[in-house]
mmCIF file of C-alpha atoms and ligand atoms in Angstrom:
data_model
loop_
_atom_site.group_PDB
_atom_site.id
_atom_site.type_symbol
_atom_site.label_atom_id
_atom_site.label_comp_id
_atom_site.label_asym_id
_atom_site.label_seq_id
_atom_site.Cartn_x
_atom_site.Cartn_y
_atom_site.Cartn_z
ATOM 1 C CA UNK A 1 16.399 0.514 -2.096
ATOM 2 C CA UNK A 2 13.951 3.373 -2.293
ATOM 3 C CA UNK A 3 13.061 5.373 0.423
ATOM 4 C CA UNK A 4 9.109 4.983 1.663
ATOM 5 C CA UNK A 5 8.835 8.528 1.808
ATOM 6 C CA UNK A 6 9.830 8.606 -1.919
ATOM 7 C CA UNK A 7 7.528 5.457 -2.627
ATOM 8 C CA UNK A 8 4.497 7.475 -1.211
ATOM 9 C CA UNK A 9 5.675 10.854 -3.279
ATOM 10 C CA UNK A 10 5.360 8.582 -6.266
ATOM 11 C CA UNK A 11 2.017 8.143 -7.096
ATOM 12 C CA UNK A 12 -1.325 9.940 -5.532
ATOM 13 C CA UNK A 13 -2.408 6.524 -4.983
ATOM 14 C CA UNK A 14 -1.284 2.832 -4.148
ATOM 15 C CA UNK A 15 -3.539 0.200 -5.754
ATOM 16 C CA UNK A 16 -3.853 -2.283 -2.969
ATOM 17 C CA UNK A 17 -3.738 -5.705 -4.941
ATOM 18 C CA UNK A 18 -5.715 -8.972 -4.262
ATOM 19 C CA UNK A 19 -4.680 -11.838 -6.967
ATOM 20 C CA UNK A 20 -6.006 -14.983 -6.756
ATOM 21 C CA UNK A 21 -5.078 -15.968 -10.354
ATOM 22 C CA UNK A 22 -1.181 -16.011 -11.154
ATOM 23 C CA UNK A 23 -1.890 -15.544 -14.528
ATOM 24 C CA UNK A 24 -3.744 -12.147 -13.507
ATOM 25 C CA UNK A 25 -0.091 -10.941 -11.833
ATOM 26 C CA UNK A 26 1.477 -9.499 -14.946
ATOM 27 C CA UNK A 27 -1.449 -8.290 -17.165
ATOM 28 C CA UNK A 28 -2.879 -6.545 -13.614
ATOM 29 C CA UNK A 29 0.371 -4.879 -12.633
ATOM 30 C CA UNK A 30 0.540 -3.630 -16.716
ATOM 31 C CA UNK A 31 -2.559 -2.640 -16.731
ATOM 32 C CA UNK A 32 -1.948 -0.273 -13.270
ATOM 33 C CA UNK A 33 1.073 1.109 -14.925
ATOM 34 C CA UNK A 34 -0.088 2.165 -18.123
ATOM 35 C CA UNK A 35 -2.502 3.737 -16.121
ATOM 36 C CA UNK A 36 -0.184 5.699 -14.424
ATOM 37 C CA UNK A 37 0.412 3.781 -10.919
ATOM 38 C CA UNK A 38 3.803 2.298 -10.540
ATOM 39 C CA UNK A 39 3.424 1.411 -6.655
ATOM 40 C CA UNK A 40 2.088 -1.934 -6.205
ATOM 41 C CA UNK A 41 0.890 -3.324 -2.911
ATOM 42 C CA UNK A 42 0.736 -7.029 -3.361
ATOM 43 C CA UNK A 43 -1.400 -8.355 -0.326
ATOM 44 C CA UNK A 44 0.124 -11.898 1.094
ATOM 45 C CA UNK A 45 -3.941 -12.813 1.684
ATOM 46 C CA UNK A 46 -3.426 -16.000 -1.385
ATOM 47 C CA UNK A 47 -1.180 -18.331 -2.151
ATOM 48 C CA UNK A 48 0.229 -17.171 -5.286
ATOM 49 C CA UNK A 49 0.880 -13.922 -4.172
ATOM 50 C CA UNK A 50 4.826 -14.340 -3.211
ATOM 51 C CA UNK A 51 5.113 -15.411 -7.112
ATOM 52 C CA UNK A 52 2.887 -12.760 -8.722
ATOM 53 C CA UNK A 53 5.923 -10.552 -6.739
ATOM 54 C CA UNK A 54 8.425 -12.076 -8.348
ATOM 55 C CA UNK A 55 6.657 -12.214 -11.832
ATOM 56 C CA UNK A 56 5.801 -8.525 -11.707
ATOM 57 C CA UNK A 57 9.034 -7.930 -10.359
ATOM 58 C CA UNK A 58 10.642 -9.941 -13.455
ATOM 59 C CA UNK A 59 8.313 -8.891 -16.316
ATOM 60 C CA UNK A 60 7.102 -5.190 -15.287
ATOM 61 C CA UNK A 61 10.739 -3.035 -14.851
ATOM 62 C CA UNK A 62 8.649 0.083 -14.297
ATOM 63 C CA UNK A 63 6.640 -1.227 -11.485
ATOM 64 C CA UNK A 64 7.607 -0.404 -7.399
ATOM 65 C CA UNK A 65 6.123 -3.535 -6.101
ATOM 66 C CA UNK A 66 5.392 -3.657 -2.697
ATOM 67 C CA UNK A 67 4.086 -6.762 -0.196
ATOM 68 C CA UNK A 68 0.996 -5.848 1.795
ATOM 69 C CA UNK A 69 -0.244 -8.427 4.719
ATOM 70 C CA UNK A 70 2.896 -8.470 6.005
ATOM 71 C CA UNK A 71 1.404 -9.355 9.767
ATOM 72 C CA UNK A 72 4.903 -11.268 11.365
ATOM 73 C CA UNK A 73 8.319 -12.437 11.013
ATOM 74 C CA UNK A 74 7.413 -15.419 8.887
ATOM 75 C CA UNK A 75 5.531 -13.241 6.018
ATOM 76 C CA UNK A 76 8.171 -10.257 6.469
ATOM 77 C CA UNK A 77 11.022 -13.098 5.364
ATOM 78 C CA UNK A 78 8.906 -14.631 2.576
ATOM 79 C CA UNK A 79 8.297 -10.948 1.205
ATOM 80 C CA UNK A 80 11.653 -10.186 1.158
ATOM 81 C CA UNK A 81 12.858 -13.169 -0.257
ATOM 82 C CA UNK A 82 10.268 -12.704 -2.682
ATOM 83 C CA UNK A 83 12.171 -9.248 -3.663
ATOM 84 C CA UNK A 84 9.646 -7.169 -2.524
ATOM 85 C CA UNK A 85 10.644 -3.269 -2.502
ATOM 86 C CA UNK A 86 8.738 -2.227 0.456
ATOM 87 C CA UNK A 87 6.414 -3.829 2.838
ATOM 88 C CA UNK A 88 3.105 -2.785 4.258
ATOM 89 C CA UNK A 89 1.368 -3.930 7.750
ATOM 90 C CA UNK A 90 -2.394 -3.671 8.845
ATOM 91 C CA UNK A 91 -1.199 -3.097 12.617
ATOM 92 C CA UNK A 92 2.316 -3.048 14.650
ATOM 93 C CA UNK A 93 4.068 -5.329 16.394
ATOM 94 C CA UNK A 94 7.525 -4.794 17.866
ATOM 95 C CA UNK A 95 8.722 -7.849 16.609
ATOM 96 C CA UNK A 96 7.579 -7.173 13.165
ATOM 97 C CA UNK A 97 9.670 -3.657 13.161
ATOM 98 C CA UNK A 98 12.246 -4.652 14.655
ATOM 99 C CA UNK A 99 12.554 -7.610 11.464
ATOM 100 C CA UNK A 100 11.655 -4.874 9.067
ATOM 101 C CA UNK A 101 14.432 -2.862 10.281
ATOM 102 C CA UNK A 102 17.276 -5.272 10.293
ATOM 103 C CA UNK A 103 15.957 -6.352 6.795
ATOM 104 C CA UNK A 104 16.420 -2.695 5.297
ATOM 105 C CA UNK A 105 13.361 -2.997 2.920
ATOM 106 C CA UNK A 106 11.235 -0.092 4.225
ATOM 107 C CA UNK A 107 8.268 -0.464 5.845
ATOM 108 C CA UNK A 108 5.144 1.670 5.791
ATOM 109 C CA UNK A 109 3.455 0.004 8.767
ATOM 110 C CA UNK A 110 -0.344 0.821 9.772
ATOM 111 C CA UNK A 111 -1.242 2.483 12.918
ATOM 112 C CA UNK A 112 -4.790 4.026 14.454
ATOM 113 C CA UNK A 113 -3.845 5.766 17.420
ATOM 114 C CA UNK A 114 -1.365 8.409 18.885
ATOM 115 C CA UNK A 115 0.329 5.814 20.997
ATOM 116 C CA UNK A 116 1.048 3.672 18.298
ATOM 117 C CA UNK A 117 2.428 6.640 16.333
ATOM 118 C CA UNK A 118 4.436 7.614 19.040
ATOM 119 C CA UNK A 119 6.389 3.972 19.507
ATOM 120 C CA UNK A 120 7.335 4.419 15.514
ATOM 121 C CA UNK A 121 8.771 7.492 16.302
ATOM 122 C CA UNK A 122 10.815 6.123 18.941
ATOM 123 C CA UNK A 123 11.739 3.029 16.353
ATOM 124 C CA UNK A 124 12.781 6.187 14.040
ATOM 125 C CA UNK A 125 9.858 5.576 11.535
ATOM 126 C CA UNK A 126 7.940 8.811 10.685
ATOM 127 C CA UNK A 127 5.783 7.642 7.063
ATOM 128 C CA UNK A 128 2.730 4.891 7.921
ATOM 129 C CA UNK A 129 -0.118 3.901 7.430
ATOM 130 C CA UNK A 130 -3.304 4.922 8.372
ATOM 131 C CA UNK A 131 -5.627 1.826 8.111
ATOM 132 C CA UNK A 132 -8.534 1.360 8.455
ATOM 133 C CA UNK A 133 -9.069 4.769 8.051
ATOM 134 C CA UNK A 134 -12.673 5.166 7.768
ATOM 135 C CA UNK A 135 -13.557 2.995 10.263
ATOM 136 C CA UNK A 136 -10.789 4.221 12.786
ATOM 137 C CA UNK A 137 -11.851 8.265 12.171
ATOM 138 C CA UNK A 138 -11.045 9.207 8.972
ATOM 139 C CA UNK A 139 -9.939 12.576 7.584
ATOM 140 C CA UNK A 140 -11.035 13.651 11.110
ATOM 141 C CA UNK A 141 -9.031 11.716 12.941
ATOM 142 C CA UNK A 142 -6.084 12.230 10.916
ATOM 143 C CA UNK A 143 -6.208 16.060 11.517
ATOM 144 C CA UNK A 144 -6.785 15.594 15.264
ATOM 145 C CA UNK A 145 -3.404 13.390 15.197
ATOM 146 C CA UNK A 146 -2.145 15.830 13.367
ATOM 147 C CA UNK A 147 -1.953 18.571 15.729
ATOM 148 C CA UNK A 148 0.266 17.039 18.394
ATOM 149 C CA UNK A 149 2.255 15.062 15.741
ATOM 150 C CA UNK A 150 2.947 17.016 12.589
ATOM 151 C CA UNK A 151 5.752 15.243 11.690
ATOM 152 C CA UNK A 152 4.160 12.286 10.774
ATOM 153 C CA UNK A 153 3.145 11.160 7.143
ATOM 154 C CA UNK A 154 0.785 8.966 6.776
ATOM 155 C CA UNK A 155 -1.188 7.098 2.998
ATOM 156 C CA UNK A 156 -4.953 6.240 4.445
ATOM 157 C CA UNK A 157 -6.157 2.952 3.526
ATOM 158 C CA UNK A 158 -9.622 1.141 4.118
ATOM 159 C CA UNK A 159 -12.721 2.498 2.571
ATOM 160 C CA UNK A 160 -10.601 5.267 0.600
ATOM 161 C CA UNK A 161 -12.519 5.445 -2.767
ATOM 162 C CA UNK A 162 -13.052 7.966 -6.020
ATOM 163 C CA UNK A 163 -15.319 9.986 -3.268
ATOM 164 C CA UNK A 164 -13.264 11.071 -0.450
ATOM 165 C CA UNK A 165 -9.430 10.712 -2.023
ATOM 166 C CA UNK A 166 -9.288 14.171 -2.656
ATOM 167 C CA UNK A 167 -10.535 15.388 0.552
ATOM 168 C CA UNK A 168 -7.507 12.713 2.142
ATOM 169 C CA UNK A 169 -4.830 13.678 -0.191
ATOM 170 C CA UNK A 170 -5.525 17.387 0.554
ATOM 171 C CA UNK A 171 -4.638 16.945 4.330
ATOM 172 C CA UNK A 172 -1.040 18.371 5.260
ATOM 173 C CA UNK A 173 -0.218 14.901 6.951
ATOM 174 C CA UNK A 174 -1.206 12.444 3.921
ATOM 175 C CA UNK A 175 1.239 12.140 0.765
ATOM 176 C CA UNK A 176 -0.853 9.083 -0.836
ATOM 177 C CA UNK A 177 -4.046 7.114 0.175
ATOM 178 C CA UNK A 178 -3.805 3.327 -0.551
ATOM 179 C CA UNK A 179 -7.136 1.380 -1.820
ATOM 180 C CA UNK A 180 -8.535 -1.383 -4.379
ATOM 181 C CA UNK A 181 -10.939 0.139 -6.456
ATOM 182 C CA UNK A 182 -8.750 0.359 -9.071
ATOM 183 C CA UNK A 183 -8.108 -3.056 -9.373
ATOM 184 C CA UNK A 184 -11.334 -4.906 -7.578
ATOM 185 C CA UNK A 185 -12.083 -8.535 -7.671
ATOM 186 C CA UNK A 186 -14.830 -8.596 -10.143
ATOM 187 C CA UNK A 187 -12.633 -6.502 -13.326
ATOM 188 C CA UNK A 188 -9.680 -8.561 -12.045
ATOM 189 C CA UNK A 189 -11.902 -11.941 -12.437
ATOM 190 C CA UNK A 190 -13.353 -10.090 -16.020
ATOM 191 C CA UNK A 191 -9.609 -9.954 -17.054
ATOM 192 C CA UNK A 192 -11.355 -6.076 -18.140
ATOM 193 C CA UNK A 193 -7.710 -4.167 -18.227
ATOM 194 C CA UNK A 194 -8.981 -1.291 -19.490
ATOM 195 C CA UNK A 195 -11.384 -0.860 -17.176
ATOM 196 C CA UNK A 196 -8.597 -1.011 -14.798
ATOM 197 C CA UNK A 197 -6.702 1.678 -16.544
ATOM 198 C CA UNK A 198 -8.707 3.842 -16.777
ATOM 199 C CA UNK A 199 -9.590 3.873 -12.836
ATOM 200 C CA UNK A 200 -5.289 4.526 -12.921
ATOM 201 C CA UNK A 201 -5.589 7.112 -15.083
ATOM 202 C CA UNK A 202 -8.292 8.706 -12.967
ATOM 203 C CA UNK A 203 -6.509 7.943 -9.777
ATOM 204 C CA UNK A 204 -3.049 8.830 -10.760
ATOM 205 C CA UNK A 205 -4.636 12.493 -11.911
ATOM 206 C CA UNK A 206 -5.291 13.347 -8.182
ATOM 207 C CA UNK A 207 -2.980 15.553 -6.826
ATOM 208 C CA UNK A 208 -1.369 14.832 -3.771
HETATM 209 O O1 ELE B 301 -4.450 -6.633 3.226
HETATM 210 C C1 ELE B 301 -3.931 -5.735 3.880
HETATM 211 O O2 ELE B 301 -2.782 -5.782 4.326
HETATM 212 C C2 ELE B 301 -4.637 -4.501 4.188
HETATM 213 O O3 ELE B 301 -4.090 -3.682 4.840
HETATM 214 C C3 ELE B 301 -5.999 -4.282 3.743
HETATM 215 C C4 ELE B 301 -6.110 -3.302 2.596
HETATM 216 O O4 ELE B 301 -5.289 -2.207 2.749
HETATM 217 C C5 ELE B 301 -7.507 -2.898 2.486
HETATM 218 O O5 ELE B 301 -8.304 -4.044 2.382
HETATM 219 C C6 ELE B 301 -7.824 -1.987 1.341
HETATM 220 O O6 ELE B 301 -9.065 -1.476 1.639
HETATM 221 P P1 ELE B 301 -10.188 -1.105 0.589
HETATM 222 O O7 ELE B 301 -9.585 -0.130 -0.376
HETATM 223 O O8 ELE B 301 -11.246 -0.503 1.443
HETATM 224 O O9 ELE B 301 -10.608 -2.371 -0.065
#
């Protein structure tokens, strides 16, 4: 099992994944790859997403594929079943990280505030993520959590785009900034894979 602070050193960014279309799974995870992305966040938000796991999982060995939605103890034991190699939460529960933590598949959960940051610590868990992060603050609020608690990592997500990545990944406290332009709905429904590799290529480029 890989580390999440080596999943977030892998790639500048995390392509956060929405596939309604099994069918999409394989050519969409390829098509990230090529591009340069290997970490995959899957989101749980439609009903074939547990399978496109286990497809990509299956057909793409160079992919790090990741379950995103992971919201309670029911999703957190379908993504793991599923094989998922890390998981990724929109908010915190204790329930849910105390279940990620027995499970041993890391968990990059997603926090707002100080207080939230500070019950990970106490759970041990130092790399999140920061979501929604232009709606809770942004790069702003990142470097005001920042002072107090260096010693957190964090990968932005929500509203991170080709416009203010850099700016993100340039912060001291951010290794990788998770978002879907890459990979959005309408290329995804235009099967347009190259499209969608290039937006890789051009997203893996950023330095972190
Ligand atoms: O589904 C989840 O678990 C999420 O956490 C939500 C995603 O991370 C954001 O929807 C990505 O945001 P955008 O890049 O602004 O589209």
């Amino acid at each position: 099992m890989t580390a999440i602070k080596d999943i977030m050193h892998t790639s500048p960014v995390i392509p956060v994944m929405v596939i309604n279309r099994l069918e999409h799974a394989v050519p969409l995870a390829h098509a990230l790859v090529e591009g340069g992305l290997k970490v995959l966040e899957i989101t749980l938000r439609t009903p074939v997403a547990l399978e496109a796991i286990k497809r990509i999982k299956a057909e793409v060995p160079d992919a790090i594929v990741g379950a995103g939605t992971v919201i309670n103890q029911e999703t957190l034991k379908q993504a793991v079943d599923a094989g998922s190699e890390f998981l990724v939460s929109p908010g915190v529960t204790d329930n849910l990280i105390d279940a990620a933590l027995k499970s041993g598949v890391p968990i990059l959960p997603g926090v707002i505030s100080p207080s939230e940051v500070m019950r990970l610590l106490e759970k041990g868990i130092s790399e999140m993520k920061f979501f929604p992060a232009e709606a809770a603050g942004g790069i702003p609020m990142l470097k005001s959590i920042g002072g107090p608690l260096p010693q957190v990592t964090f990968c932005p997500t929500g509203g991170v785009s080709p416009k203010n990545a850099a700016e993100y990944l340039a912060l001291k406290n951010v290794a990788c900034v998770g978002g879907s332009w890459m990979a959005p709905a309408d290329l995804v429904d235009a099967e347009d894979w190259t499209e969608i590799t290039r937006r890789a290529k051009e997203a893996s480029a950023l330095s972190a």
